[in-house]
PDB file of N, CA and C in Angstrom:
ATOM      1  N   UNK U 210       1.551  67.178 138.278  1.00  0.00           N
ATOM      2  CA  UNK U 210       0.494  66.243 138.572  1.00  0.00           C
ATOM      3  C   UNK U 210       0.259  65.389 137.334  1.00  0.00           C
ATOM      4  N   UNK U 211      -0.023  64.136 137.703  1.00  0.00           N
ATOM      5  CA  UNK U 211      -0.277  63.207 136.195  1.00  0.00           C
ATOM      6  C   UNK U 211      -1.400  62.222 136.869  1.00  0.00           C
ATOM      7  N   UNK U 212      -2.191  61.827 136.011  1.00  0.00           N
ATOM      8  CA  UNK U 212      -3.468  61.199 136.522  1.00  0.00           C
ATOM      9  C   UNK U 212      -3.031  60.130 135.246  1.00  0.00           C
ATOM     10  N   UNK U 213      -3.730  59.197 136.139  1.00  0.00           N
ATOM     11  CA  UNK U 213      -3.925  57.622 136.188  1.00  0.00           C
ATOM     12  C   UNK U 213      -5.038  56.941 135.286  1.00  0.00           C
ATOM     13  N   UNK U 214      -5.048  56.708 134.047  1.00  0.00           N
ATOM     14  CA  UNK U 214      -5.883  56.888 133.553  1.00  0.00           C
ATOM     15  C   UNK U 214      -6.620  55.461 133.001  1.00  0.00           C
ATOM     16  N   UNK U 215      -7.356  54.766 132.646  1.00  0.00           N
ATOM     17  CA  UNK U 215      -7.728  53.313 131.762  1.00  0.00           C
ATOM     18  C   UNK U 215      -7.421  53.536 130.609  1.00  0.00           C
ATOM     19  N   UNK U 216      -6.992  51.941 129.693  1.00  0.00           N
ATOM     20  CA  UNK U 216      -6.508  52.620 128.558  1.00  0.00           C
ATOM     21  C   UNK U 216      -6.997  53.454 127.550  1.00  0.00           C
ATOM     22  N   UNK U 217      -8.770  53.212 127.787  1.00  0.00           N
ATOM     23  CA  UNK U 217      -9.382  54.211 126.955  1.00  0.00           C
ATOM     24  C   UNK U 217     -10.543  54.774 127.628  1.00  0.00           C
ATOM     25  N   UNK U 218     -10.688  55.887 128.475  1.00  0.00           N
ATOM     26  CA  UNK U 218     -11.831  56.581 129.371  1.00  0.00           C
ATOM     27  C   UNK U 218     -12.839  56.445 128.735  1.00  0.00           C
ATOM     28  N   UNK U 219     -13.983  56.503 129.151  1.00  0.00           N
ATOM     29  CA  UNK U 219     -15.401  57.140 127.812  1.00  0.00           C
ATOM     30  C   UNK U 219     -16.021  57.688 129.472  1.00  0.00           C
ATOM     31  N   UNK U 220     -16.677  58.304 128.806  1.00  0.00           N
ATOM     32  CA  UNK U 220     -17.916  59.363 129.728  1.00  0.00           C
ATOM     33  C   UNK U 220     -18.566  59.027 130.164  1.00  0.00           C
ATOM     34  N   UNK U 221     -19.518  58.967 131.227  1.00  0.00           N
ATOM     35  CA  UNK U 221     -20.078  58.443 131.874  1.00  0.00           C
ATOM     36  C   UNK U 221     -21.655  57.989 130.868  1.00  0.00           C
ATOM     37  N   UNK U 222     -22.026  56.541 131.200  1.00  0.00           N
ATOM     38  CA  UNK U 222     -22.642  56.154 130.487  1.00  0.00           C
ATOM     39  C   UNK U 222     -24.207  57.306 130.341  1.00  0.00           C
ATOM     40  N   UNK U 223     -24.814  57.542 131.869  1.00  0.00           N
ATOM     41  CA  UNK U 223     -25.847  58.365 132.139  1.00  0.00           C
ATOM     42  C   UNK U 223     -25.079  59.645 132.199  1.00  0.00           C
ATOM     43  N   UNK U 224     -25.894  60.645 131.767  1.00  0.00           N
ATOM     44  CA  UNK U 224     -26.131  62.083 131.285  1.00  0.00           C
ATOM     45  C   UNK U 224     -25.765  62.830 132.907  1.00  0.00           C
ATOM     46  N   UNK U 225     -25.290  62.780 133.989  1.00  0.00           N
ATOM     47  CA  UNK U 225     -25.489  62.868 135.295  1.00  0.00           C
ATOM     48  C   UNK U 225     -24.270  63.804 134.986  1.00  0.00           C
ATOM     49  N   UNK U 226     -24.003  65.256 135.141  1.00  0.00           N
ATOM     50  CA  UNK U 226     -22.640  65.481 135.028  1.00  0.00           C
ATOM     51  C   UNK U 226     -22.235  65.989 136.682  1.00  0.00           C
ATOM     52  N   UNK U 227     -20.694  64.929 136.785  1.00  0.00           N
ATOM     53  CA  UNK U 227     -20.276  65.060 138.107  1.00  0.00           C
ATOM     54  C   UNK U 227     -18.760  65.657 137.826  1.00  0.00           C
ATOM     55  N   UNK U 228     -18.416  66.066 139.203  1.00  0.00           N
ATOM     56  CA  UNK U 228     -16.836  66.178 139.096  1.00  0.00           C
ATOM     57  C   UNK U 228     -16.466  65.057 139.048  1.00  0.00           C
ATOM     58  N   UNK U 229     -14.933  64.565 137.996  1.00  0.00           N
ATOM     59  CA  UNK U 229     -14.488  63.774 138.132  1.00  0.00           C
ATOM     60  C   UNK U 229     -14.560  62.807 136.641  1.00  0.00           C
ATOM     61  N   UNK U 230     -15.660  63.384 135.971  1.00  0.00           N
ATOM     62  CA  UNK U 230     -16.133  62.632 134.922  1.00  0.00           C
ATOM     63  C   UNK U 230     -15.175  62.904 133.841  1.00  0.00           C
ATOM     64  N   UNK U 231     -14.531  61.826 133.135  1.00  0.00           N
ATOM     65  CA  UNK U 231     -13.713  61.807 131.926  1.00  0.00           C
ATOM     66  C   UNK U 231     -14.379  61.898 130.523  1.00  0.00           C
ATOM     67  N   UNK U 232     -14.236  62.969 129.581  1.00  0.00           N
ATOM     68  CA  UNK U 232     -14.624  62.715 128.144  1.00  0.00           C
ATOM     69  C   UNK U 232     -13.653  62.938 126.903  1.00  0.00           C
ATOM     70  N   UNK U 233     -13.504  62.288 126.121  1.00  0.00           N
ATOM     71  CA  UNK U 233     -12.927  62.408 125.400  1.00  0.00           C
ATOM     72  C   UNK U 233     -12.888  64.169 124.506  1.00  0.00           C
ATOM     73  N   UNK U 234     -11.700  64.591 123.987  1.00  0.00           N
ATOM     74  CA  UNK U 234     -11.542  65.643 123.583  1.00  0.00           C
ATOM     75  C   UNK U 234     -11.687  65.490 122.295  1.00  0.00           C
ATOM     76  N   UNK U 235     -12.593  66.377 121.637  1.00  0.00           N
ATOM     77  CA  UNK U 235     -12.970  66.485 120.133  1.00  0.00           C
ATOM     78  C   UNK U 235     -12.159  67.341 118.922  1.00  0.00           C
ATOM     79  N   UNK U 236     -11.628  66.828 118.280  1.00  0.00           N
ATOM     80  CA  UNK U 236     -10.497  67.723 117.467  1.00  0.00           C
ATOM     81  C   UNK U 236      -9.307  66.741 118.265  1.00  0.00           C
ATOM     82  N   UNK U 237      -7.945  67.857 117.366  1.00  0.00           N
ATOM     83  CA  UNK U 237      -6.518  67.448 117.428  1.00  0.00           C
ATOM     84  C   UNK U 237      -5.784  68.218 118.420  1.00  0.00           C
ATOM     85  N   UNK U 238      -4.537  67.913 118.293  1.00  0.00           N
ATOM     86  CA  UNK U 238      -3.833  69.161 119.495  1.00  0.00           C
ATOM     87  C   UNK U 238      -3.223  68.395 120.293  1.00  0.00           C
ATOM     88  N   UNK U 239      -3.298  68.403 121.752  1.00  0.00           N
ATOM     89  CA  UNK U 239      -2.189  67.707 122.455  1.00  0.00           C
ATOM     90  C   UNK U 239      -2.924  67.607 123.434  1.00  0.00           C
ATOM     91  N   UNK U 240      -3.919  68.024 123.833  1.00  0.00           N
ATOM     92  CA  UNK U 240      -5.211  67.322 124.439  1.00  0.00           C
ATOM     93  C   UNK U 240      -6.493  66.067 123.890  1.00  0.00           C
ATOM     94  N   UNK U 241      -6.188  65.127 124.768  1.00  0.00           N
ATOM     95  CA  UNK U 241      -6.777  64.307 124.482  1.00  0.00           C
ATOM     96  C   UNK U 241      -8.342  63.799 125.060  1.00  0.00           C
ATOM     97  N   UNK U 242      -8.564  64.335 126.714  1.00  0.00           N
ATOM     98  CA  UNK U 242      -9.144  64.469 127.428  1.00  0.00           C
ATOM     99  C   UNK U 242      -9.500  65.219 128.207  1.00  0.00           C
ATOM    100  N   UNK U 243     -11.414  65.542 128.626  1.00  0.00           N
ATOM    101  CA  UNK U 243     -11.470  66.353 129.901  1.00  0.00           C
ATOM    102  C   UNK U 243     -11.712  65.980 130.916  1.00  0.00           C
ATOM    103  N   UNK U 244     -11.468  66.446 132.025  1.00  0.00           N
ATOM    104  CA  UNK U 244     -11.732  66.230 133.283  1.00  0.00           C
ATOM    105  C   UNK U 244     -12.232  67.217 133.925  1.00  0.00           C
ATOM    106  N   UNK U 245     -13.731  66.630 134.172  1.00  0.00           N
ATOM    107  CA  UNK U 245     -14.313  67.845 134.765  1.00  0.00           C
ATOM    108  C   UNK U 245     -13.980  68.067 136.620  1.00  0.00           C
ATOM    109  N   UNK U 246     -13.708  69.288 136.683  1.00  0.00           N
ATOM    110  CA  UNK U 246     -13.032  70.138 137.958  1.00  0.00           C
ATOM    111  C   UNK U 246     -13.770  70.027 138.678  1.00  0.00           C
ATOM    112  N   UNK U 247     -14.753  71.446 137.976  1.00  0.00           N
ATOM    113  CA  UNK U 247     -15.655  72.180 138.979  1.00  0.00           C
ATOM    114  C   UNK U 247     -17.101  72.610 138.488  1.00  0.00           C
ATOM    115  N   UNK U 248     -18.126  72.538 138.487  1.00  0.00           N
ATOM    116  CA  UNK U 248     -19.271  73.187 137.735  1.00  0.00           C
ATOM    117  C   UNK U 248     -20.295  74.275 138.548  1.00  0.00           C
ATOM    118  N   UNK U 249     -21.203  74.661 138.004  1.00  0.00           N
ATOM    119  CA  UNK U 249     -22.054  75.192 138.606  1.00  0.00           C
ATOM    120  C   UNK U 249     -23.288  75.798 137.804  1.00  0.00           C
ATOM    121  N   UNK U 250     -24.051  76.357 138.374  1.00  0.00           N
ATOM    122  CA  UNK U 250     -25.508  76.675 137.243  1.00  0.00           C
ATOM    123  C   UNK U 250     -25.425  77.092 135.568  1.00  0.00           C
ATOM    124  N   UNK U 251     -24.232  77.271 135.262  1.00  0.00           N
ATOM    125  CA  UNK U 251     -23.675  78.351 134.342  1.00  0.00           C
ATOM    126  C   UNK U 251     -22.658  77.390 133.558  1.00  0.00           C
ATOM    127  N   UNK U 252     -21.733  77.065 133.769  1.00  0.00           N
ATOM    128  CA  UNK U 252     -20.726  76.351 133.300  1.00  0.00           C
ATOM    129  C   UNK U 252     -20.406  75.733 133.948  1.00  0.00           C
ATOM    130  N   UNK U 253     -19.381  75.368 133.516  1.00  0.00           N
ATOM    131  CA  UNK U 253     -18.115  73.538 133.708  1.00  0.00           C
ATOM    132  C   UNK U 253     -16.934  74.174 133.339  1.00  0.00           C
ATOM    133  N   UNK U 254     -15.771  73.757 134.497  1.00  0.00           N
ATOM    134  CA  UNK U 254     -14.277  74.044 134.059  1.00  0.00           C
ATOM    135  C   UNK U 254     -14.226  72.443 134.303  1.00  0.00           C
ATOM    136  N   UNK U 255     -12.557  72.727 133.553  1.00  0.00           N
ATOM    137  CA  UNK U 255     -12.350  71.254 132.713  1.00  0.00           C
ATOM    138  C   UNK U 255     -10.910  71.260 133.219  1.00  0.00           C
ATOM    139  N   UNK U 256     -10.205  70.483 133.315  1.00  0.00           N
ATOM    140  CA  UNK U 256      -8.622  70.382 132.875  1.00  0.00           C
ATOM    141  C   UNK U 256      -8.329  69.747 131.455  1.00  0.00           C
ATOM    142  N   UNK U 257      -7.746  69.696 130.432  1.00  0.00           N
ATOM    143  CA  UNK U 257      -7.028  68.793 129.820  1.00  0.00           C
ATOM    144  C   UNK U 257      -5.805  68.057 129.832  1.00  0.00           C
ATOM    145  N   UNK U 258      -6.213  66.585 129.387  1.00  0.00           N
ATOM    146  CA  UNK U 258      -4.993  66.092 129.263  1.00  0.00           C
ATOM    147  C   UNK U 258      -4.300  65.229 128.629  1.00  0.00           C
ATOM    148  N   UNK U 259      -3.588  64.848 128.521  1.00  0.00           N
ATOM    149  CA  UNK U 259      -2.888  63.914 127.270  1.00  0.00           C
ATOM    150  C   UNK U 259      -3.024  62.432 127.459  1.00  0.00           C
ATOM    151  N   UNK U 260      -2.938  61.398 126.241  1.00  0.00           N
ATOM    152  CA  UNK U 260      -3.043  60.245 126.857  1.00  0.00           C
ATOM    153  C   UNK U 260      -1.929  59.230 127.816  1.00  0.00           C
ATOM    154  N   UNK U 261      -0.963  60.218 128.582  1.00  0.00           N
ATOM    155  CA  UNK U 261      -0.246  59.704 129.080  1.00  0.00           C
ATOM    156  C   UNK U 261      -0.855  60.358 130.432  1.00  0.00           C
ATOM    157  N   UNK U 262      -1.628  61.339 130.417  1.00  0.00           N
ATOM    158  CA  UNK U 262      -1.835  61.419 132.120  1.00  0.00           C
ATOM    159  C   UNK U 262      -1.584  62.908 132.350  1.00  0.00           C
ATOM    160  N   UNK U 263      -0.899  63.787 131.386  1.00  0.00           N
ATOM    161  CA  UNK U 263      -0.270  65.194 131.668  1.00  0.00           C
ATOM    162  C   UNK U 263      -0.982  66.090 131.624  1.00  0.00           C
ATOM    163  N   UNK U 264      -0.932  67.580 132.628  1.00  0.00           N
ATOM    164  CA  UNK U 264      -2.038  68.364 132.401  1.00  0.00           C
ATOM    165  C   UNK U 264      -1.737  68.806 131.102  1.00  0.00           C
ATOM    166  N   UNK U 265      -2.390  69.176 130.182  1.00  0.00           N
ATOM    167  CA  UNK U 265      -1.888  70.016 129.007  1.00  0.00           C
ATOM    168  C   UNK U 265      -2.494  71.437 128.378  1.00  0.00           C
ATOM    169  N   UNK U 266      -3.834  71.867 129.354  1.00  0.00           N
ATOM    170  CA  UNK U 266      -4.406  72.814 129.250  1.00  0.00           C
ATOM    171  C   UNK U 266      -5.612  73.138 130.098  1.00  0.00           C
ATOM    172  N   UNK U 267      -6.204  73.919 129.762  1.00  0.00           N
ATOM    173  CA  UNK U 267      -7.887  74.158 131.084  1.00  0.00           C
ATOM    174  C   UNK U 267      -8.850  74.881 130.567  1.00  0.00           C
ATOM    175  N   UNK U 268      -9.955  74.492 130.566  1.00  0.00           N
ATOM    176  CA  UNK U 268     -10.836  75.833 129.662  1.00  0.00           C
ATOM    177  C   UNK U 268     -12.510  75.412 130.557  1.00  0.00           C
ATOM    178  N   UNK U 269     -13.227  76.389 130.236  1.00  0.00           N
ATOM    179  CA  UNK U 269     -14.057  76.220 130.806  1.00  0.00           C
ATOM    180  C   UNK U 269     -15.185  76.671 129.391  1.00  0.00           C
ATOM    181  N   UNK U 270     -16.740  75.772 129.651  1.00  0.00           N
ATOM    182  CA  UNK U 270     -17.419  75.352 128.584  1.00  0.00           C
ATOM    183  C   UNK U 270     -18.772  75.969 129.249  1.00  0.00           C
ATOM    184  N   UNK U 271     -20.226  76.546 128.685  1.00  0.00           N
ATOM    185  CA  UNK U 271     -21.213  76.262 128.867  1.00  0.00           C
ATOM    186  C   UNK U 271     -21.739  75.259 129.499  1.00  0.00           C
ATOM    187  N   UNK U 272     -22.738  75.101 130.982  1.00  0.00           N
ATOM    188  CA  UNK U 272     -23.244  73.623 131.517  1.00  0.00           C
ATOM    189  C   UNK U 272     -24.241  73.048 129.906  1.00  0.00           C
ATOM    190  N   UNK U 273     -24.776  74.030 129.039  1.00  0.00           N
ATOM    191  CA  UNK U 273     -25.581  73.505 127.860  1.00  0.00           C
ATOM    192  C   UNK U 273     -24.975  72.007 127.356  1.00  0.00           C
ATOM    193  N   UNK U 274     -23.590  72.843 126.824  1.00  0.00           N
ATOM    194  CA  UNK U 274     -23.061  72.031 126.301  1.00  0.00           C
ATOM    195  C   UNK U 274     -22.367  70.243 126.553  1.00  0.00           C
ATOM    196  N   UNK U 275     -23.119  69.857 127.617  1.00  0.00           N
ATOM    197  CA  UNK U 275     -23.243  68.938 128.197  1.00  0.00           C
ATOM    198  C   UNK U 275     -24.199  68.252 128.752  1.00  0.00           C
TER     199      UNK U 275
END
């Protein structure tokens, strides 16, 4: 799977967190971006991915932290 991306995503301007929402990835590595999956009262799973579109990893975060 490879997603389609603008040349540079940013996050959604309002604080609203939805599926679907792109943010940039903090630090180095081979992830560049998240994409949020799935959430719920508790947390957020994410995919990562590169700036060509590739999955490159998945982790899931605190809803706090957003």
């Amino acid at each position: 799977m490879k997603f389609n991306l603008p040349i540079e995503p940013e996050a959604m301007d309002n604080n609203e967190l939805r599926v679907g929402n792109v943010y940039k990835c903090k630090g180095g590595g081979k992830t560049s971006f998240w994409v949020v999956i799935n959430f719920d009262d508790r947390s957020v799973q994410l995919i990562g991915i590169n700036r060509d579109g590739i999955i490159t990893s998945a982790s899931a975060y605190g809803r706090h932290a957003f």
